[in-house]
Amino acid sequence: MNLQQLVEPDRVHKTVYTDPAIFDAEMERIFERIWVYCGHESQVKAPGDYHALTIGRQPMVMVRQGDGRVQVLYNRCPHRGVQVIGNLRGNTGSAFVCSYHAWSFHLDGSVRAIPLAKGYEGTRMTRDNPDCGMKRAARVDSYRGFVFASLVDDGPSLLEFLGEARVAFDDMCDRSPVGEVEVVPICHRVIQQSNWKFFMENQLDALHPSVTHQSTGISAGRVEKRLKAEGGSAPLYYHYLSTFASSFEQWDGVQTINFPRGHGILKAYMGLRPRDPDTLAYEALLEQAYGKAKMEEHLSRSIHHVLVYPYLSVQSPLQQLRCLRPISADKTLSEIWHFRLKGAPEAIYRRSLWYYNLVNSPATMINADDLENWTKAQWGLQSNGGDWVSFHRWYGDDRVENDVTYSNHGTSEAVMRNQFAAWSKYLTA
Ligand SMILES: [Fe+2]
């Protein structure tokens, strides 16, 4: 595999989406090295609470220990290799117990008991051997309550890795009067029948909404207009949908900012500061907590989407987070989460819930349209109808400053070009 021949500045070879060997290389050189999002601290509140996830191809479990710290372990019994945790989430009490031969482990992964230990005497598998514990992720760290793990000792710190994309978590948390969010512990888990990269490209693709989501956007816009003509006003959630059908000129005016590690920001386009009584009451709470200037700073960040490349899409103003767990070249699990702003009124939470259900849920008219595109993209690229995927739109037009690429046009394919530049760096490192 010669990666240089597969990725050019303005186009990529189709096999980067379809080849199982390239998928394995991505898992090994990217996902199983970088900081991967495990979950939010509020997912594991009490000692023994756990949450299962994958990092690359590795089954892991995030667990709250007795001392309050969050640990991330390989979900594997050191005896015969069985996954110790079979459920997605739960509470394991004070220990993990393997269902096969009842080896048990403390919440930090160290071995607690090997049953019928006499049979192991004189072998290397005795409890003083650290290999008799569940192996830990090499590094675990968190930022504003969001927990990440890396499976290798070397490489950048979590803050270095996040870089400018850390604003995703600042922007979400700063909207709470106490500076914290809490996960709503129900997530949509969707298997996308497509390569993970389609999803990442699509998030900042401002060219597609008024095509892909046209029927929904236009219909919602018509209802909004009718309600207004009848003397009323449409609920805010119609606006969530109608903005998808904004004109090309409007989309072209929304800038993307593209960072060296592939992270990126799509600036705000929805205008999310209505002047209704609920919003005013909420803003009063924020002003009380932070003062007027800070509140304005927090609420006026121009963000719609923040991408933490290569697996996270955060819509911080609406407290949405989607996390990819790639399964194979043509299959990707996406976890779709949303959060509650601690200390904010219920009415503000409902907005987040509406967005979750109307836009990001797999059952909506928006996500379903995207899912169909990605599946058809996978099918198209598996065909012999052509070898290349084009990222030529506004090529050469973007502004680059200190390694950051600012699009002059919102619909520039700078996003994809930048993601593949980062991808190539990871794969050839
Ligand atoms: Fe879309």
Tab-separated table of C-alpha atoms and ligand atoms in Angstrom:
chain	number	residue	atom	x	y	z
A	1	MET	CA	0.000	0.000	0.000
A	2	ASN	CA	1.547	3.287	-1.057
A	3	LEU	CA	-0.406	5.948	0.789
A	4	GLN	CA	1.161	8.792	-1.159
A	5	GLN	CA	-0.460	7.387	-4.282
A	6	LEU	CA	-3.866	7.225	-2.605
A	7	VAL	CA	-4.121	10.725	-1.162
A	8	GLU	CA	-3.502	13.780	-3.302
A	9	PRO	CA	-4.181	17.340	-2.140
A	10	ASP	CA	-7.398	17.584	-4.176
A	11	ARG	CA	-8.605	13.974	-4.458
A	12	VAL	CA	-8.332	10.554	-2.817
A	13	HIS	CA	-8.411	7.028	-4.172
A	14	LYS	CA	-11.643	5.140	-3.450
A	15	THR	CA	-9.820	2.314	-1.661
A	16	VAL	CA	-9.242	4.515	1.403
A	17	TYR	CA	-12.948	3.937	2.078
A	18	THR	CA	-13.187	0.300	1.062
A	19	ASP	CA	-9.937	-1.601	1.689
A	20	PRO	CA	-9.921	-3.742	4.881
A	21	ALA	CA	-6.099	-3.460	5.071
A	22	ILE	CA	-6.355	0.332	5.140
A	23	PHE	CA	-9.036	0.061	7.801
A	24	ASP	CA	-6.689	-2.063	9.944
A	25	ALA	CA	-3.914	0.481	9.462
A	26	GLU	CA	-6.279	3.269	10.584
A	27	MET	CA	-7.188	1.375	13.722
A	28	GLU	CA	-3.572	0.591	14.548
A	29	ARG	CA	-1.990	3.938	13.726
A	30	ILE	CA	-4.795	6.338	14.584
A	31	PHE	CA	-7.586	5.072	16.839
A	32	GLU	CA	-5.455	2.786	19.010
A	33	ARG	CA	-2.915	5.556	19.630
A	34	ILE	CA	-4.753	8.858	19.948
A	35	TRP	CA	-7.028	10.076	22.755
A	36	VAL	CA	-10.448	8.494	22.218
A	37	TYR	CA	-13.610	9.690	23.934
A	38	CYS	CA	-14.893	7.108	26.403
A	39	GLY	CA	-17.876	8.868	27.904
A	40	HIS	CA	-18.930	11.535	30.347
A	41	GLU	CA	-18.128	11.303	34.056
A	42	SER	CA	-21.854	11.461	34.823
A	43	GLN	CA	-22.295	8.139	33.000
A	44	VAL	CA	-20.466	6.435	35.866
A	45	LYS	CA	-21.555	8.277	39.005
A	46	ALA	CA	-21.200	5.702	41.765
A	47	PRO	CA	-18.314	3.315	42.517
A	48	GLY	CA	-18.772	0.189	40.413
A	49	ASP	CA	-20.751	1.998	37.674
A	50	TYR	CA	-19.348	0.973	34.325
A	51	HIS	CA	-19.833	1.682	30.665
A	52	ALA	CA	-18.518	-0.554	27.855
A	53	LEU	CA	-17.069	0.917	24.662
A	54	THR	CA	-14.513	0.226	21.988
A	55	ILE	CA	-11.282	2.073	21.259
A	56	GLY	CA	-10.322	1.086	17.742
A	57	ARG	CA	-10.773	-2.679	17.752
A	58	GLN	CA	-10.290	-3.001	21.517
A	59	PRO	CA	-13.198	-3.773	23.868
A	60	MET	CA	-12.845	-1.455	26.856
A	61	VAL	CA	-14.762	-0.621	29.989
A	62	MET	CA	-14.896	2.746	31.736
A	63	VAL	CA	-15.499	2.337	35.470
A	64	ARG	CA	-15.800	4.531	38.563
A	65	GLN	CA	-13.450	3.315	41.266
A	66	GLY	CA	-13.944	3.418	45.033
A	67	ASP	CA	-11.639	6.448	45.334
A	68	GLY	CA	-13.778	8.456	42.893
A	69	ARG	CA	-11.394	8.294	39.959
A	70	VAL	CA	-12.490	6.983	36.558
A	71	GLN	CA	-10.465	4.101	35.173
A	72	VAL	CA	-10.509	2.583	31.676
A	73	LEU	CA	-9.678	-1.136	31.388
A	74	TYR	CA	-9.450	-3.691	28.632
A	75	ASN	CA	-12.604	-5.757	28.888
A	76	ARG	CA	-10.729	-9.029	28.957
A	77	CYS	CA	-10.060	-11.655	31.588
A	78	PRO	CA	-6.335	-12.461	31.838
A	79	HIS	CA	-7.125	-16.143	32.427
A	80	ARG	CA	-8.747	-17.354	29.196
A	81	GLY	CA	-9.430	-14.061	27.466
A	82	VAL	CA	-13.181	-13.854	27.999
A	83	GLN	CA	-14.801	-10.407	28.044
A	84	VAL	CA	-15.512	-9.736	31.688
A	85	ILE	CA	-18.373	-7.291	31.121
A	86	GLY	CA	-21.173	-8.557	28.890
A	87	ASN	CA	-23.559	-5.606	29.216
A	88	LEU	CA	-23.229	-2.111	27.839
A	89	ARG	CA	-23.607	-0.503	31.234
A	90	GLY	CA	-24.455	-1.283	34.813
A	91	ASN	CA	-22.961	-1.499	38.276
A	92	THR	CA	-20.551	-4.281	39.085
A	93	GLY	CA	-20.427	-3.693	42.841
A	94	SER	CA	-16.959	-3.700	44.362
A	95	ALA	CA	-15.409	-6.100	41.837
A	96	PHE	CA	-15.557	-7.482	38.317
A	97	VAL	CA	-16.149	-11.227	38.220
A	98	CYS	CA	-15.513	-13.251	35.083
A	99	SER	CA	-18.463	-15.456	34.177
A	100	TYR	CA	-16.243	-18.291	32.951
A	101	HIS	CA	-14.102	-19.331	35.960
A	102	ALA	CA	-14.911	-16.591	38.496
A	103	TRP	CA	-11.565	-14.825	38.493
A	104	SER	CA	-12.315	-11.484	40.112
A	105	PHE	CA	-10.786	-8.028	39.864
A	106	HIS	CA	-10.813	-4.805	41.835
A	107	LEU	CA	-12.282	-1.751	40.103
A	108	ASP	CA	-8.779	-0.576	39.138
A	109	GLY	CA	-8.270	-3.859	37.269
A	110	SER	CA	-5.875	-5.506	39.737
A	111	VAL	CA	-6.623	-9.111	40.577
A	112	ARG	CA	-8.787	-9.656	43.672
A	113	ALA	CA	-9.080	-13.427	43.747
A	114	ILE	CA	-8.124	-16.434	41.693
A	115	PRO	CA	-10.473	-19.233	42.732
A	116	LEU	CA	-8.920	-22.584	43.664
A	117	ALA	CA	-5.537	-20.880	43.653
A	118	LYS	CA	-3.686	-24.055	44.665
A	119	GLY	CA	-3.886	-25.298	41.087
A	120	TYR	CA	-1.721	-22.365	39.893
A	121	GLU	CA	1.013	-22.661	42.511
A	122	GLY	CA	4.444	-22.812	40.948
A	123	THR	CA	3.174	-21.416	37.598
A	124	ARG	CA	3.558	-17.847	36.347
A	125	MET	CA	-0.172	-17.212	36.885
A	126	THR	CA	-0.155	-16.411	40.584
A	127	ARG	CA	-1.715	-13.283	42.078
A	128	ASP	CA	1.623	-11.474	42.565
A	129	ASN	CA	2.004	-11.335	38.762
A	130	PRO	CA	0.550	-8.027	37.447
A	131	ASP	CA	-0.480	-9.873	34.268
A	132	CYS	CA	-3.168	-11.538	36.370
A	133	GLY	CA	-5.118	-8.287	36.406
A	134	MET	CA	-7.306	-6.663	33.764
A	135	LYS	CA	-4.973	-4.484	31.701
A	136	ARG	CA	-5.457	-0.713	31.961
A	137	ALA	CA	-5.502	1.834	29.156
A	138	ALA	CA	-2.049	3.440	29.088
A	139	ARG	CA	-3.454	6.915	29.767
A	140	VAL	CA	-6.770	8.253	31.045
A	141	ASP	CA	-7.599	11.930	31.359
A	142	SER	CA	-10.641	14.168	31.271
A	143	TYR	CA	-11.562	17.653	30.189
A	144	ARG	CA	-14.548	19.391	31.811
A	145	GLY	CA	-16.082	16.031	32.687
A	146	PHE	CA	-15.490	14.354	29.305
A	147	VAL	CA	-13.305	11.254	29.733
A	148	PHE	CA	-10.720	10.155	27.168
A	149	ALA	CA	-8.212	7.314	27.033
A	150	SER	CA	-5.158	6.560	24.956
A	151	LEU	CA	-3.793	3.041	24.547
A	152	VAL	CA	-0.169	4.160	24.252
A	153	ASP	CA	2.198	5.882	26.680
A	154	ASP	CA	3.707	8.321	24.218
A	155	GLY	CA	2.173	11.091	22.154
A	156	PRO	CA	0.581	14.449	22.946
A	157	SER	CA	-1.296	15.148	26.171
A	158	LEU	CA	-5.095	15.268	25.988
A	159	LEU	CA	-5.073	19.082	25.899
A	160	GLU	CA	-2.469	19.134	23.134
A	161	PHE	CA	-4.468	16.581	21.175
A	162	LEU	CA	-7.723	18.525	21.501
A	163	GLY	CA	-6.022	21.815	20.657
A	164	GLU	CA	-8.510	24.439	19.515
A	165	ALA	CA	-11.257	21.805	19.398
A	166	ARG	CA	-11.441	21.918	23.185
A	167	VAL	CA	-13.857	24.804	22.653
A	168	ALA	CA	-16.488	22.099	22.011
A	169	PHE	CA	-16.483	21.266	25.718
A	170	ASP	CA	-15.980	24.825	26.927
A	171	ASP	CA	-18.856	26.056	24.799
A	172	MET	CA	-21.149	23.309	26.060
A	173	CYS	CA	-20.267	23.673	29.756
A	174	ASP	CA	-20.106	27.483	29.801
A	175	ARG	CA	-23.790	27.545	28.855
A	176	SER	CA	-24.598	26.095	32.268
A	177	PRO	CA	-24.760	28.559	35.189
A	178	VAL	CA	-22.553	26.146	37.167
A	179	GLY	CA	-20.242	25.346	34.260
A	180	GLU	CA	-21.154	21.673	34.036
A	181	VAL	CA	-23.264	19.317	31.974
A	182	GLU	CA	-24.811	15.984	32.788
A	183	VAL	CA	-25.313	13.227	30.250
A	184	VAL	CA	-28.839	12.072	29.471
A	185	PRO	CA	-28.090	8.391	29.915
A	186	ILE	CA	-29.982	7.185	26.870
A	187	CYS	CA	-28.177	7.142	23.568
A	188	HIS	CA	-29.172	6.179	20.065
A	189	ARG	CA	-26.755	3.573	18.758
A	190	VAL	CA	-26.826	3.362	14.984
A	191	ILE	CA	-24.891	1.034	12.732
A	192	GLN	CA	-23.998	3.035	9.629
A	193	GLN	CA	-23.430	0.792	6.610
A	194	SER	CA	-20.554	2.960	5.485
A	195	ASN	CA	-16.993	3.991	6.159
A	196	TRP	CA	-16.482	6.296	9.175
A	197	LYS	CA	-14.891	9.003	7.029
A	198	PHE	CA	-18.156	9.810	5.215
A	199	PHE	CA	-19.701	10.881	8.505
A	200	MET	CA	-16.734	13.079	9.440
A	201	GLU	CA	-16.699	14.785	6.044
A	202	ASN	CA	-20.441	15.287	6.077
A	203	GLN	CA	-20.523	17.152	9.402
A	204	LEU	CA	-18.865	20.272	7.992
A	205	ASP	CA	-20.172	19.844	4.445
A	206	ALA	CA	-22.225	23.006	4.031
A	207	LEU	CA	-22.883	22.223	0.388
A	208	HIS	CA	-25.141	19.250	1.087
A	209	PRO	CA	-27.953	20.397	3.430
A	210	SER	CA	-30.009	22.349	0.938
A	211	VAL	CA	-29.844	19.348	-1.414
A	212	THR	CA	-30.011	16.354	0.902
A	213	HIS	CA	-32.383	17.923	3.421
A	214	GLN	CA	-34.331	20.053	0.964
A	215	SER	CA	-37.718	18.345	1.310
A	216	THR	CA	-37.681	18.573	5.106
A	217	GLY	CA	-36.310	22.102	5.198
A	218	ILE	CA	-38.793	23.474	2.690
A	219	SER	CA	-41.783	21.780	4.335
A	220	ALA	CA	-40.822	23.095	7.781
A	221	GLY	CA	-40.319	26.576	6.300
A	222	ARG	CA	-43.817	26.495	4.787
A	223	VAL	CA	-45.392	25.644	8.119
A	224	GLU	CA	-43.412	28.419	9.803
A	225	LYS	CA	-44.694	30.907	7.227
A	226	ARG	CA	-48.290	29.734	7.517
A	227	LEU	CA	-48.281	29.987	11.323
A	228	LYS	CA	-46.875	33.488	11.043
A	229	ALA	CA	-49.474	34.502	8.438
A	230	GLU	CA	-52.164	33.269	10.806
A	231	GLY	CA	-50.850	35.681	13.409
A	232	GLY	CA	-48.908	33.205	15.547
A	233	SER	CA	-45.303	32.091	15.557
A	234	ALA	CA	-43.779	28.696	14.914
A	235	PRO	CA	-42.046	26.880	17.775
A	236	LEU	CA	-38.248	27.104	17.673
A	237	TYR	CA	-37.887	23.522	16.528
A	238	TYR	CA	-39.383	24.335	13.117
A	239	HIS	CA	-36.441	26.670	12.709
A	240	TYR	CA	-34.031	23.749	13.378
A	241	LEU	CA	-35.435	22.093	10.262
A	242	SER	CA	-36.179	25.038	7.990
A	243	THR	CA	-32.608	26.360	8.149
A	244	PHE	CA	-31.425	23.218	6.348
A	245	ALA	CA	-33.088	24.662	3.261
A	246	SER	CA	-31.150	27.931	3.436
A	247	SER	CA	-29.940	29.188	0.065
A	248	PHE	CA	-26.557	28.224	-1.390
A	249	GLU	CA	-25.462	31.833	-0.898
A	250	GLN	CA	-26.252	31.603	2.801
A	251	TRP	CA	-24.387	28.325	3.186
A	252	ASP	CA	-21.463	29.709	1.250
A	253	GLY	CA	-21.275	32.529	3.786
A	254	VAL	CA	-20.740	30.156	6.743
A	255	GLN	CA	-17.029	29.733	7.356
A	256	THR	CA	-15.256	26.518	8.254
A	257	ILE	CA	-12.053	26.571	10.299
A	258	ASN	CA	-9.801	23.588	9.805
A	259	PHE	CA	-7.074	22.656	12.291
A	260	PRO	CA	-3.857	20.676	11.760
A	261	ARG	CA	-4.971	17.436	13.469
A	262	GLY	CA	-8.070	17.308	11.253
A	263	HIS	CA	-10.319	18.961	13.840
A	264	GLY	CA	-12.654	21.632	12.541
A	265	ILE	CA	-15.402	24.127	13.258
A	266	LEU	CA	-18.449	25.064	11.243
A	267	LYS	CA	-19.489	28.507	12.381
A	268	ALA	CA	-23.004	29.267	13.593
A	269	TYR	CA	-25.797	29.721	11.086
A	270	MET	CA	-29.030	29.148	13.004
A	271	GLY	CA	-29.287	32.233	15.170
A	272	LEU	CA	-30.011	30.528	18.469
A	273	ARG	CA	-30.780	33.448	20.743
A	274	PRO	CA	-34.532	33.905	20.677
A	275	ARG	CA	-36.034	36.586	22.950
A	276	ASP	CA	-38.823	34.583	24.557
A	277	PRO	CA	-39.400	34.597	28.362
A	278	ASP	CA	-37.647	31.221	28.848
A	279	THR	CA	-34.494	32.444	27.146
A	280	LEU	CA	-34.523	35.702	29.075
A	281	ALA	CA	-34.898	33.887	32.410
A	282	TYR	CA	-32.053	31.579	31.447
A	283	GLU	CA	-29.804	34.452	30.419
A	284	ALA	CA	-30.524	36.171	33.733
A	285	LEU	CA	-29.243	33.054	35.525
A	286	LEU	CA	-26.074	33.088	33.425
A	287	GLU	CA	-25.539	36.770	34.044
A	288	GLN	CA	-25.887	36.186	37.780
A	289	ALA	CA	-23.294	33.417	37.583
A	290	TYR	CA	-20.732	35.006	35.275
A	291	GLY	CA	-21.478	38.721	34.932
A	292	LYS	CA	-22.742	40.330	31.750
A	293	ALA	CA	-19.484	40.443	29.775
A	294	LYS	CA	-18.619	36.775	30.357
A	295	MET	CA	-22.178	35.698	29.653
A	296	GLU	CA	-22.077	37.545	26.318
A	297	GLU	CA	-18.743	35.962	25.508
A	298	HIS	CA	-20.137	32.494	26.276
A	299	LEU	CA	-23.357	32.914	24.320
A	300	SER	CA	-21.910	34.631	21.288
A	301	ARG	CA	-19.262	32.099	20.235
A	302	SER	CA	-19.914	31.400	16.579
A	303	ILE	CA	-20.144	27.618	16.554
A	304	HIS	CA	-22.518	25.160	15.027
A	305	HIS	CA	-20.326	22.074	14.909
A	306	VAL	CA	-16.961	21.172	16.363
A	307	LEU	CA	-15.203	18.088	15.055
A	308	VAL	CA	-12.599	16.256	17.054
A	309	TYR	CA	-10.998	14.279	14.277
A	310	PRO	CA	-11.423	11.429	13.551
A	311	TYR	CA	-14.430	10.359	15.560
A	312	LEU	CA	-16.343	13.092	17.379
A	313	SER	CA	-18.948	15.610	16.294
A	314	VAL	CA	-20.088	18.062	18.953
A	315	GLN	CA	-22.922	20.561	18.545
A	316	SER	CA	-22.172	22.461	21.714
A	317	PRO	CA	-24.876	25.177	21.537
A	318	LEU	CA	-27.469	22.385	21.538
A	319	GLN	CA	-25.568	19.999	23.819
A	320	GLN	CA	-25.299	17.202	21.252
A	321	LEU	CA	-22.402	14.792	20.882
A	322	ARG	CA	-21.962	12.014	18.366
A	323	CYS	CA	-19.119	9.547	18.656
A	324	LEU	CA	-17.993	7.079	16.016
A	325	ARG	CA	-16.780	3.583	16.832
A	326	PRO	CA	-15.620	2.121	13.496
A	327	ILE	CA	-16.319	-1.602	13.058
A	328	SER	CA	-14.960	-2.347	9.577
A	329	ALA	CA	-14.218	-0.502	6.339
A	330	ASP	CA	-17.931	-0.498	5.492
A	331	LYS	CA	-19.521	-0.471	8.944
A	332	THR	CA	-19.498	2.156	11.695
A	333	LEU	CA	-21.271	2.382	15.012
A	334	SER	CA	-22.358	5.877	15.939
A	335	GLU	CA	-23.357	6.779	19.479
A	336	ILE	CA	-25.692	9.767	19.603
A	337	TRP	CA	-25.777	11.498	22.990
A	338	HIS	CA	-27.208	14.688	24.391
A	339	PHE	CA	-26.634	16.556	27.631
A	340	ARG	CA	-28.459	18.628	30.205
A	341	LEU	CA	-27.027	21.982	31.273
A	342	LYS	CA	-26.750	21.732	35.056
A	343	GLY	CA	-28.699	24.482	36.791
A	344	ALA	CA	-30.509	25.608	33.617
A	345	PRO	CA	-34.334	25.683	33.365
A	346	GLU	CA	-36.202	22.675	31.989
A	347	ALA	CA	-37.379	24.720	28.974
A	348	ILE	CA	-33.777	25.062	27.828
A	349	TYR	CA	-33.258	21.314	28.132
A	350	ARG	CA	-36.346	20.721	25.962
A	351	ARG	CA	-34.583	22.557	23.091
A	352	SER	CA	-31.715	20.148	23.275
A	353	LEU	CA	-34.132	17.215	23.389
A	354	TRP	CA	-36.041	18.540	20.374
A	355	TYR	CA	-32.840	18.835	18.378
A	356	TYR	CA	-31.797	15.356	19.470
A	357	ASN	CA	-35.085	13.849	18.347
A	358	LEU	CA	-35.721	15.963	15.253
A	359	VAL	CA	-32.261	16.124	13.714
A	360	ASN	CA	-29.830	13.608	15.170
A	361	SER	CA	-32.077	10.639	15.887
A	362	PRO	CA	-31.887	7.920	13.210
A	363	ALA	CA	-35.677	8.090	12.953
A	364	THR	CA	-35.745	11.711	11.842
A	365	MET	CA	-36.076	13.188	8.396
A	366	ILE	CA	-32.546	14.635	8.635
A	367	ASN	CA	-30.234	11.884	9.875
A	368	ALA	CA	-32.088	9.289	7.785
A	369	ASP	CA	-31.304	11.247	4.609
A	370	ASP	CA	-27.618	11.398	5.518
A	371	LEU	CA	-27.504	7.688	6.351
A	372	GLU	CA	-28.909	6.899	2.921
A	373	ASN	CA	-26.263	9.063	1.232
A	374	TRP	CA	-23.417	7.401	3.104
A	375	THR	CA	-24.639	3.901	2.299
A	376	LYS	CA	-24.976	4.806	-1.371
A	377	ALA	CA	-21.518	6.380	-1.279
A	378	GLN	CA	-20.079	3.117	0.044
A	379	TRP	CA	-21.825	1.157	-2.711
A	380	GLY	CA	-20.673	3.613	-5.365
A	381	LEU	CA	-17.053	3.467	-4.263
A	382	GLN	CA	-17.081	-0.335	-4.196
A	383	SER	CA	-18.010	-0.290	-7.888
A	384	ASN	CA	-15.720	-0.106	-10.920
A	385	GLY	CA	-17.358	3.108	-12.091
A	386	GLY	CA	-14.322	5.243	-11.242
A	387	ASP	CA	-11.281	5.372	-8.992
A	388	TRP	CA	-11.207	8.829	-7.421
A	389	VAL	CA	-13.188	10.941	-4.979
A	390	SER	CA	-13.065	14.655	-5.777
A	391	PHE	CA	-12.382	17.424	-3.260
A	392	HIS	CA	-11.769	20.140	-5.823
A	393	ARG	CA	-14.400	22.661	-4.756
A	394	TRP	CA	-12.724	26.041	-4.056
A	395	TYR	CA	-9.317	24.356	-4.183
A	396	GLY	CA	-6.611	27.018	-3.864
A	397	ASP	CA	-9.074	29.595	-2.585
A	398	ASP	CA	-8.788	29.024	1.176
A	399	ARG	CA	-6.739	31.193	3.512
A	400	VAL	CA	-4.026	29.458	5.569
A	401	GLU	CA	-2.621	31.097	8.684
A	402	ASN	CA	-0.379	29.342	11.226
A	403	ASP	CA	-1.349	25.895	9.898
A	404	VAL	CA	-5.055	26.700	10.261
A	405	THR	CA	-7.153	26.739	7.087
A	406	TYR	CA	-10.031	29.231	6.944
A	407	SER	CA	-12.447	28.744	4.101
A	408	ASN	CA	-13.380	31.816	2.107
A	409	HIS	CA	-16.490	29.932	1.067
A	410	GLY	CA	-18.569	27.827	3.446
A	411	THR	CA	-18.998	25.227	0.732
A	412	SER	CA	-15.259	24.820	0.157
A	413	GLU	CA	-14.057	21.216	0.288
A	414	ALA	CA	-11.208	22.509	2.454
A	415	VAL	CA	-12.763	20.372	5.185
A	416	MET	CA	-12.106	17.086	3.396
A	417	ARG	CA	-8.711	18.190	2.095
A	418	ASN	CA	-7.689	19.088	5.632
A	419	GLN	CA	-9.019	15.858	7.133
A	420	PHE	CA	-7.054	13.806	4.620
A	421	ALA	CA	-3.900	15.824	5.230
A	422	ALA	CA	-4.195	14.856	8.919
A	423	TRP	CA	-5.085	11.271	7.989
A	424	SER	CA	-1.960	10.946	5.834
A	425	LYS	CA	0.228	12.313	8.617
A	426	TYR	CA	-1.147	9.747	11.059
A	427	LEU	CA	-0.782	6.861	8.652
A	428	THR	CA	2.722	7.644	7.513
A	429	ALA	CA	4.082	8.651	10.964
B	1	FE	FE	-26.864	16.171	6.372
